[in-house]
XYZ file of C-alpha atoms in Angstrom:
458
model
C 0.000 0.000 0.000
C 2.829 2.372 0.915
C 4.590 1.662 -2.382
C 1.402 2.210 -4.320
C 0.808 5.511 -2.545
C 4.306 6.783 -3.264
C 4.121 5.731 -6.897
C 0.808 7.456 -7.405
C 2.033 10.692 -5.818
C 5.182 10.637 -7.951
C 3.094 10.521 -11.098
C 0.703 13.203 -9.849
C -2.060 10.638 -9.753
C -1.785 10.030 -13.534
C -1.903 6.270 -13.775
C -1.174 4.504 -17.049
C -2.663 1.116 -16.286
C -5.305 0.210 -18.880
C -7.326 -2.121 -16.673
C -9.741 0.361 -15.147
C -12.793 -1.508 -14.024
C -15.383 -1.159 -11.334
C -14.121 -0.670 -7.823
C -16.493 -3.344 -6.584
C -14.924 -5.828 -9.042
C -18.287 -6.665 -10.565
C -16.394 -7.621 -13.713
C -14.600 -10.925 -13.393
C -11.924 -9.685 -15.761
C -10.209 -7.244 -13.395
C -8.806 -9.695 -10.931
C -8.185 -12.257 -13.650
C -6.040 -9.964 -15.755
C -3.877 -8.988 -12.792
C -3.568 -12.534 -11.519
C -2.851 -13.780 -15.002
C 0.022 -11.330 -15.545
C 1.473 -11.917 -12.091
C 0.586 -8.497 -10.680
C -0.821 -7.993 -7.213
C -1.503 -4.337 -7.979
C -4.621 -2.922 -9.496
C -5.933 0.420 -10.668
C -7.404 3.283 -8.680
C -7.751 5.604 -11.624
C -11.526 5.707 -11.561
C -11.490 6.820 -7.939
C -8.667 9.310 -8.452
C -10.477 10.916 -11.387
C -13.944 10.863 -9.861
C -12.993 11.572 -6.241
C -10.156 14.108 -6.380
C -11.109 15.575 -2.994
C -10.824 12.259 -1.202
C -7.515 11.664 0.589
C -5.394 8.962 -1.002
C -4.866 6.945 2.222
C -8.667 6.861 2.670
C -9.144 5.370 -0.810
C -6.366 2.834 -0.302
C -7.767 1.819 3.071
C -11.097 1.007 1.401
C -9.525 -1.504 -0.980
C -9.956 -5.277 -0.507
C -7.341 -6.937 1.704
C -4.880 -9.579 0.479
C -7.180 -12.516 1.261
C -10.117 -10.861 -0.482
C -7.962 -10.114 -3.523
C -6.783 -13.717 -3.638
C -10.370 -14.975 -3.599
C -11.397 -12.476 -6.288
C -8.443 -13.478 -8.458
C -9.231 -17.187 -8.081
C -12.850 -16.640 -9.080
C -11.763 -14.478 -12.005
C -9.188 -17.012 -13.224
C -11.765 -19.792 -13.138
C -14.260 -17.637 -15.033
C -11.663 -16.624 -17.613
C -10.541 -20.233 -18.036
C -14.154 -21.270 -18.602
C -14.598 -18.519 -21.203
C -11.498 -19.678 -23.125
C -12.800 -23.266 -23.070
C -16.123 -22.039 -24.448
C -14.305 -20.295 -27.311
C -12.292 -23.425 -28.081
C -15.491 -25.503 -28.061
C -17.021 -23.313 -30.764
C -13.921 -23.744 -32.898
C -13.987 -27.533 -32.502
C -17.639 -27.927 -33.467
C -17.235 -26.307 -36.895
C -20.964 -25.589 -36.731
C -22.704 -27.672 -39.363
C -25.477 -25.883 -41.205
C -28.940 -26.512 -39.848
C -32.092 -27.077 -41.862
C -34.543 -24.163 -41.614
C -37.477 -24.783 -39.314
C -41.018 -24.402 -40.605
C -43.509 -22.150 -38.881
C -46.570 -24.235 -37.990
C -45.797 -26.582 -40.863
C -45.572 -23.757 -43.423
C -42.639 -23.266 -45.773
C -40.557 -20.157 -45.196
C -39.995 -18.818 -48.719
C -37.104 -16.656 -47.529
C -35.276 -19.916 -46.798
C -35.423 -21.074 -50.422
C -33.021 -20.226 -53.186
C -34.440 -20.163 -56.719
C -33.671 -23.820 -57.419
C -35.406 -25.018 -54.253
C -38.371 -22.777 -54.981
C -38.726 -24.401 -58.403
C -38.696 -27.817 -56.744
C -41.392 -26.690 -54.297
C -43.672 -25.413 -57.067
C -43.242 -28.622 -59.039
C -44.168 -30.635 -55.917
C -47.331 -28.535 -55.720
C -48.155 -29.375 -59.324
C -47.429 -25.867 -60.562
C -45.396 -24.917 -63.664
C -41.715 -24.278 -63.061
C -41.865 -20.695 -64.353
C -44.143 -19.722 -61.452
C -41.131 -20.023 -59.155
C -39.339 -17.288 -61.082
C -42.394 -15.039 -60.826
C -42.596 -15.534 -57.068
C -38.853 -15.006 -56.809
C -39.147 -11.684 -58.637
C -41.977 -10.538 -56.396
C -40.015 -11.319 -53.220
C -36.454 -10.353 -54.098
C -36.845 -7.681 -56.781
C -40.195 -6.022 -56.108
C -40.141 -6.442 -52.320
C -43.625 -7.949 -51.972
C -44.679 -8.909 -48.447
C -48.250 -10.002 -49.255
C -49.172 -12.898 -51.560
C -52.353 -11.123 -52.662
C -50.253 -8.381 -54.250
C -48.591 -10.866 -56.620
C -51.133 -10.028 -59.309
C -49.616 -12.023 -62.178
C -50.076 -15.258 -60.208
C -53.336 -17.229 -60.534
C -55.765 -16.673 -57.691
C -55.575 -20.372 -56.799
C -51.781 -20.250 -56.424
C -51.989 -17.153 -54.262
C -54.460 -18.973 -52.004
C -52.140 -21.997 -51.882
C -49.201 -19.765 -50.925
C -51.225 -18.168 -48.122
C -52.161 -21.627 -46.869
C -48.799 -23.376 -47.149
C -46.091 -20.700 -47.037
C -44.882 -17.695 -45.066
C -42.510 -14.849 -45.803
C -40.154 -15.123 -42.862
C -40.137 -16.668 -39.389
C -38.776 -13.737 -37.396
C -41.251 -12.029 -35.106
C -40.651 -8.381 -34.231
C -40.735 -8.136 -30.430
C -39.722 -4.468 -30.170
C -38.817 -1.776 -32.675
C -37.179 1.545 -31.894
C -36.686 4.430 -34.334
C -34.032 7.066 -33.728
C -34.367 10.720 -34.589
C -31.559 10.172 -37.132
C -33.661 7.507 -38.906
C -31.863 4.464 -37.478
C -34.195 1.501 -36.901
C -33.370 -1.010 -34.151
C -35.301 -4.260 -33.854
C -35.371 -7.137 -31.434
C -36.624 -10.280 -33.167
C -38.089 -13.194 -31.259
C -37.081 -16.604 -32.628
C -39.222 -19.753 -32.573
C -37.526 -21.040 -29.412
C -37.977 -17.721 -27.590
C -34.443 -16.447 -28.091
C -33.984 -12.776 -28.968
C -31.657 -11.289 -31.579
C -31.121 -7.755 -32.818
C -30.828 -6.031 -36.196
C -30.223 -2.392 -37.079
C -30.856 -0.409 -40.267
C -28.729 2.732 -40.532
C -29.482 5.399 -43.164
C -26.754 7.865 -44.137
C -26.924 11.268 -45.791
C -24.951 10.042 -48.807
C -27.709 7.565 -49.680
C -26.180 4.440 -48.135
C -28.471 2.071 -46.285
C -26.541 -0.329 -44.033
C -27.945 -3.334 -42.198
C -26.113 -4.505 -39.080
C -27.137 -8.085 -38.313
C -26.605 -10.793 -35.703
C -24.920 -14.161 -36.221
C -25.590 -15.762 -32.818
C -28.104 -15.481 -30.005
C -25.786 -14.094 -27.351
C -22.004 -14.435 -27.552
C -19.327 -16.639 -25.985
C -16.461 -14.173 -26.420
C -17.097 -12.304 -23.153
C -15.767 -8.843 -24.117
C -16.383 -6.788 -20.981
C -17.496 -3.567 -22.715
C -20.097 -5.302 -24.938
C -23.712 -5.774 -23.844
C -23.940 -9.057 -25.794
C -20.691 -10.344 -24.311
C -22.054 -9.650 -20.845
C -25.162 -11.792 -21.431
C -23.322 -14.964 -22.554
C -23.927 -17.437 -25.368
C -27.328 -19.052 -26.053
C -27.094 -20.725 -29.490
C -25.971 -20.421 -33.102
C -28.274 -18.854 -35.668
C -29.096 -20.843 -38.779
C -28.081 -19.447 -42.150
C -31.756 -18.662 -42.800
C -32.127 -16.705 -39.549
C -29.073 -14.663 -40.515
C -30.274 -14.129 -44.083
C -33.804 -13.177 -43.059
C -32.585 -10.208 -41.025
C -31.147 -8.775 -44.247
C -34.140 -9.886 -46.341
C -36.548 -7.960 -44.106
C -34.723 -4.664 -44.568
C -34.131 -5.440 -48.247
C -37.816 -5.840 -49.127
C -38.924 -2.907 -46.962
C -36.501 -0.561 -48.690
C -37.544 -1.852 -52.120
C -41.175 -1.051 -51.317
C -40.118 2.568 -50.694
C -38.054 2.815 -53.855
C -34.783 2.545 -51.946
C -32.030 -0.049 -51.893
C -30.060 -1.825 -49.187
C -26.445 -1.032 -50.062
C -24.305 -2.543 -47.287
C -24.428 -5.394 -44.776
C -22.176 -5.671 -41.726
C -22.134 -8.711 -39.459
C -21.396 -6.677 -36.363
C -24.538 -7.368 -34.380
C -24.924 -9.967 -31.660
C -22.442 -12.843 -31.703
C -19.052 -13.737 -33.172
C -19.587 -14.381 -36.913
C -16.510 -16.575 -37.329
C -17.684 -18.638 -34.365
C -20.649 -19.671 -36.538
C -18.591 -20.025 -39.695
C -20.614 -22.332 -41.955
C -23.979 -20.706 -41.330
C -22.510 -17.229 -41.744
C -20.765 -18.061 -45.021
C -23.902 -19.698 -46.449
C -25.901 -16.581 -45.512
C -23.252 -14.278 -47.007
C -23.300 -16.173 -50.313
C -27.073 -15.845 -50.525
C -26.987 -12.154 -49.561
C -24.607 -11.683 -52.449
C -26.234 -13.972 -55.027
C -29.944 -13.795 -54.165
C -30.271 -10.204 -52.974
C -27.648 -8.751 -55.293
C -25.580 -7.016 -52.624
C -21.963 -6.877 -53.817
C -19.391 -8.895 -51.873
C -17.304 -5.760 -51.326
C -20.291 -4.246 -49.546
C -20.467 -7.093 -47.010
C -18.286 -6.950 -43.888
C -17.596 -9.785 -41.447
C -16.341 -8.799 -38.014
C -14.335 -10.954 -35.609
C -12.688 -10.622 -32.207
C -9.693 -12.461 -33.649
C -10.381 -16.186 -34.086
C -7.064 -16.915 -35.785
C -7.899 -20.297 -37.435
C -11.121 -18.921 -38.898
C -9.419 -15.797 -40.284
C -6.986 -18.058 -42.126
C -9.890 -20.136 -43.389
C -11.686 -17.016 -44.568
C -8.577 -15.960 -46.498
C -8.863 -19.158 -48.542
C -12.509 -18.511 -49.539
C -11.597 -16.320 -52.517
C -14.454 -13.932 -51.782
C -14.207 -10.157 -52.016
C -15.902 -9.542 -48.671
C -14.389 -7.188 -46.113
C -12.851 -8.257 -42.802
C -12.997 -6.167 -39.636
C -11.024 -7.204 -36.549
C -12.158 -5.950 -33.131
C -8.855 -4.922 -31.548
C -9.489 -2.310 -28.817
C -6.092 -2.732 -27.117
C -2.480 -2.678 -28.330
C -0.780 -4.923 -25.762
C -1.520 -8.421 -24.511
C -1.894 -7.310 -20.905
C -4.455 -4.689 -21.830
C -6.329 -6.919 -24.289
C -6.352 -9.894 -21.902
C -8.188 -7.723 -19.405
C -11.114 -6.879 -21.678
C -11.184 -9.648 -24.321
C -10.764 -13.261 -23.109
C -10.063 -14.417 -26.686
C -6.624 -12.807 -26.407
C -5.602 -15.421 -23.840
C -6.103 -18.055 -26.532
C -4.891 -16.041 -29.547
C -2.481 -13.308 -28.365
C -1.612 -10.270 -30.438
C 1.530 -11.768 -32.008
C -0.539 -14.636 -33.462
C -3.335 -12.307 -34.511
C -1.010 -9.843 -36.280
C 0.789 -12.669 -38.088
C -2.571 -13.997 -39.272
C -3.707 -10.544 -40.398
C -0.531 -10.234 -42.490
C -1.298 -13.638 -44.016
C -4.850 -12.489 -44.823
C -3.616 -9.294 -46.497
C -0.980 -11.139 -48.536
C -3.392 -13.905 -49.540
C -6.351 -11.727 -50.495
C -4.743 -8.412 -51.409
C -7.498 -6.761 -49.396
C -7.212 -4.193 -46.639
C -8.244 -5.085 -43.094
C -10.238 -2.772 -40.834
C -9.467 -2.698 -37.125
C -12.299 -1.717 -34.817
C -11.279 0.360 -31.829
C -13.891 1.277 -29.209
C -12.568 4.508 -27.693
C -12.968 4.490 -23.899
C -12.302 7.860 -22.288
C -9.082 7.929 -20.279
C -8.324 4.286 -20.958
C -7.403 3.479 -24.557
C -7.628 6.933 -26.134
C -4.374 8.471 -24.859
C -1.382 9.555 -27.001
C 0.652 6.791 -25.363
C -1.845 4.147 -26.522
C -2.053 5.693 -30.003
C 1.727 5.383 -30.397
C 1.602 1.795 -29.195
C -1.143 1.002 -31.712
C 0.799 2.683 -34.513
C 3.835 0.496 -33.770
C 1.627 -2.606 -33.766
C -0.005 -1.920 -37.144
C 2.787 -0.341 -39.166
C 3.982 -3.808 -40.231
C 0.855 -4.252 -42.359
C 2.343 -1.894 -44.952
C -0.595 0.502 -45.060
C -3.016 -2.356 -45.820
C -5.193 -1.541 -42.829
C -7.541 1.111 -41.561
C -8.655 1.879 -38.015
C -12.317 2.598 -37.306
C -12.524 4.601 -34.112
C -15.829 4.055 -32.349
C -16.710 6.221 -29.342
C -17.928 3.729 -26.745
C -21.630 2.949 -26.501
C -22.078 2.849 -22.694
C -23.659 -0.292 -21.212
C -25.007 -1.102 -17.773
C -22.335 -3.761 -17.200
C -19.310 -1.550 -17.954
C -18.632 1.895 -16.538
C -16.434 3.270 -19.329
C -17.352 6.530 -21.070
C -17.033 7.570 -24.743
C -14.064 9.647 -25.869
C -14.604 13.279 -26.820
C -14.035 14.559 -30.352
C -10.824 16.443 -29.518
C -9.132 13.309 -28.179
C -10.297 11.377 -31.274
C -8.574 13.915 -33.528
C -5.307 13.655 -31.581
C -5.461 9.861 -31.770
C -5.929 9.994 -35.564
C -2.998 12.398 -36.045
C -0.637 10.164 -34.067
C -1.617 7.069 -36.060
C -0.987 8.930 -39.320
C 2.695 9.299 -38.332
C 2.961 5.512 -38.669
C 1.237 5.431 -42.049
C -1.972 4.107 -40.473
C -5.208 5.767 -41.599
C -8.077 6.165 -39.163
C -11.521 7.727 -39.105
C -14.104 8.212 -36.395
C -17.276 6.291 -37.156
C -20.449 8.321 -37.367
C -22.525 7.373 -34.344
C -26.046 6.281 -35.165
C -29.056 5.632 -32.965
C -27.532 7.183 -29.839
C -30.981 8.120 -28.521
C -32.140 4.481 -28.732
C -30.594 1.127 -27.724
C -28.692 0.813 -31.025
C -25.495 -0.699 -29.578
C -24.917 -4.438 -29.874
C -27.039 -6.319 -27.337
C -28.428 -3.244 -25.580
C -32.055 -3.718 -26.554
C -32.040 -7.429 -25.728
C -30.442 -6.695 -22.343
C -33.288 -4.319 -21.585
C -35.879 -6.850 -22.758
C -34.334 -9.610 -20.652
C -35.196 -7.625 -17.548
C -38.831 -8.050 -18.580
C -39.021 -11.512 -20.168
C -35.850 -13.195 -18.906
C -33.043 -14.868 -20.820
C -34.316 -17.013 -23.665
C -37.750 -15.404 -23.584
C -39.048 -17.193 -20.485
C -41.245 -14.881 -18.373
C -39.767 -13.952 -15.002
């Protein structure tokens, strides 16, 4: 305690430790990170910043004693170990694609590609060309009602209403921001909830942000989805339908869905097969160019290498958020399994194999990973990619389970200027839906307080 007090005074209370979590240690990661790196020290920055009038010895006296810290560290290490095992389990399973489930025995037409739709119509005793007509109504004209498919015989329209549906996702809640952003929570057949967001931009772009899993096993401490844990994988049809819904709605208004980002709930590369099947259909069936589709990952090294071999022109975004292993271990359990050296080597392989630039996502947390010191560290880390990367700076979306705050614009500008010295380009992402629960997992977290995890009433 005496050493800590002297060190803090010598630095005028400006601490440089990244691991700044709740004083009450409500996050398991705090004690784990310190125990994992062999440190018995921990950070008081939050209390120094927020309680400048409180005497330092008083704050230190209020800290947990050695026995309490040991117990907290043990619990944290066990939790972190369990999280790493959960990540490894997802990689081992290789997630086989699941067959789409029917709704009350009806066929979900969104689940069918054109070939399968032809087979369905032939089974119904209808001419093959009817499948193309239905396909045009759904995917080109954006029809959501069988009765509006006027060039189909009345009998076929009645048969479609009796035996088919357009989608299985049920809107549980929808929020609309003053900037036009639409956030939805969809209820799945088994009661699970997932989220999708449609973001309109002034330049005419319409971007859908979609989920790949119900919940997430990655456990990132600043993410609302990571805080709720993993429930199950989404099928390729459940992933596709989120895009299909926005696609047909925009078509009906004379607009077009231009971009798709898999940055919603879940780790896309943790559900590899279903995600890739959905991406192919988004590209081929809905006509959204591969270069306008982005897959995000926390850094599952084997899956990034696998993606590099796919020979697809899709974009890759890596959620980085910290520039050293100690700092990243503390907020992203995946780094314990795939540390930064492995991740950077794999990113270089991806760039060399595909010739495509990688985006690095960086959630700016005020006073934690937005300092000039961190910017220089990040520049050193990324300069080896030979300008084949770009950093997306994202002011933090605050969540109930993490007490970090978003960085202010002035600090963002300084961060960008420092990175440019290393030949690394960076931009601050335009924040959308700030007045609603637009951040990943935020709306579901709020709903879970009402209906409980998995949709079961409390």
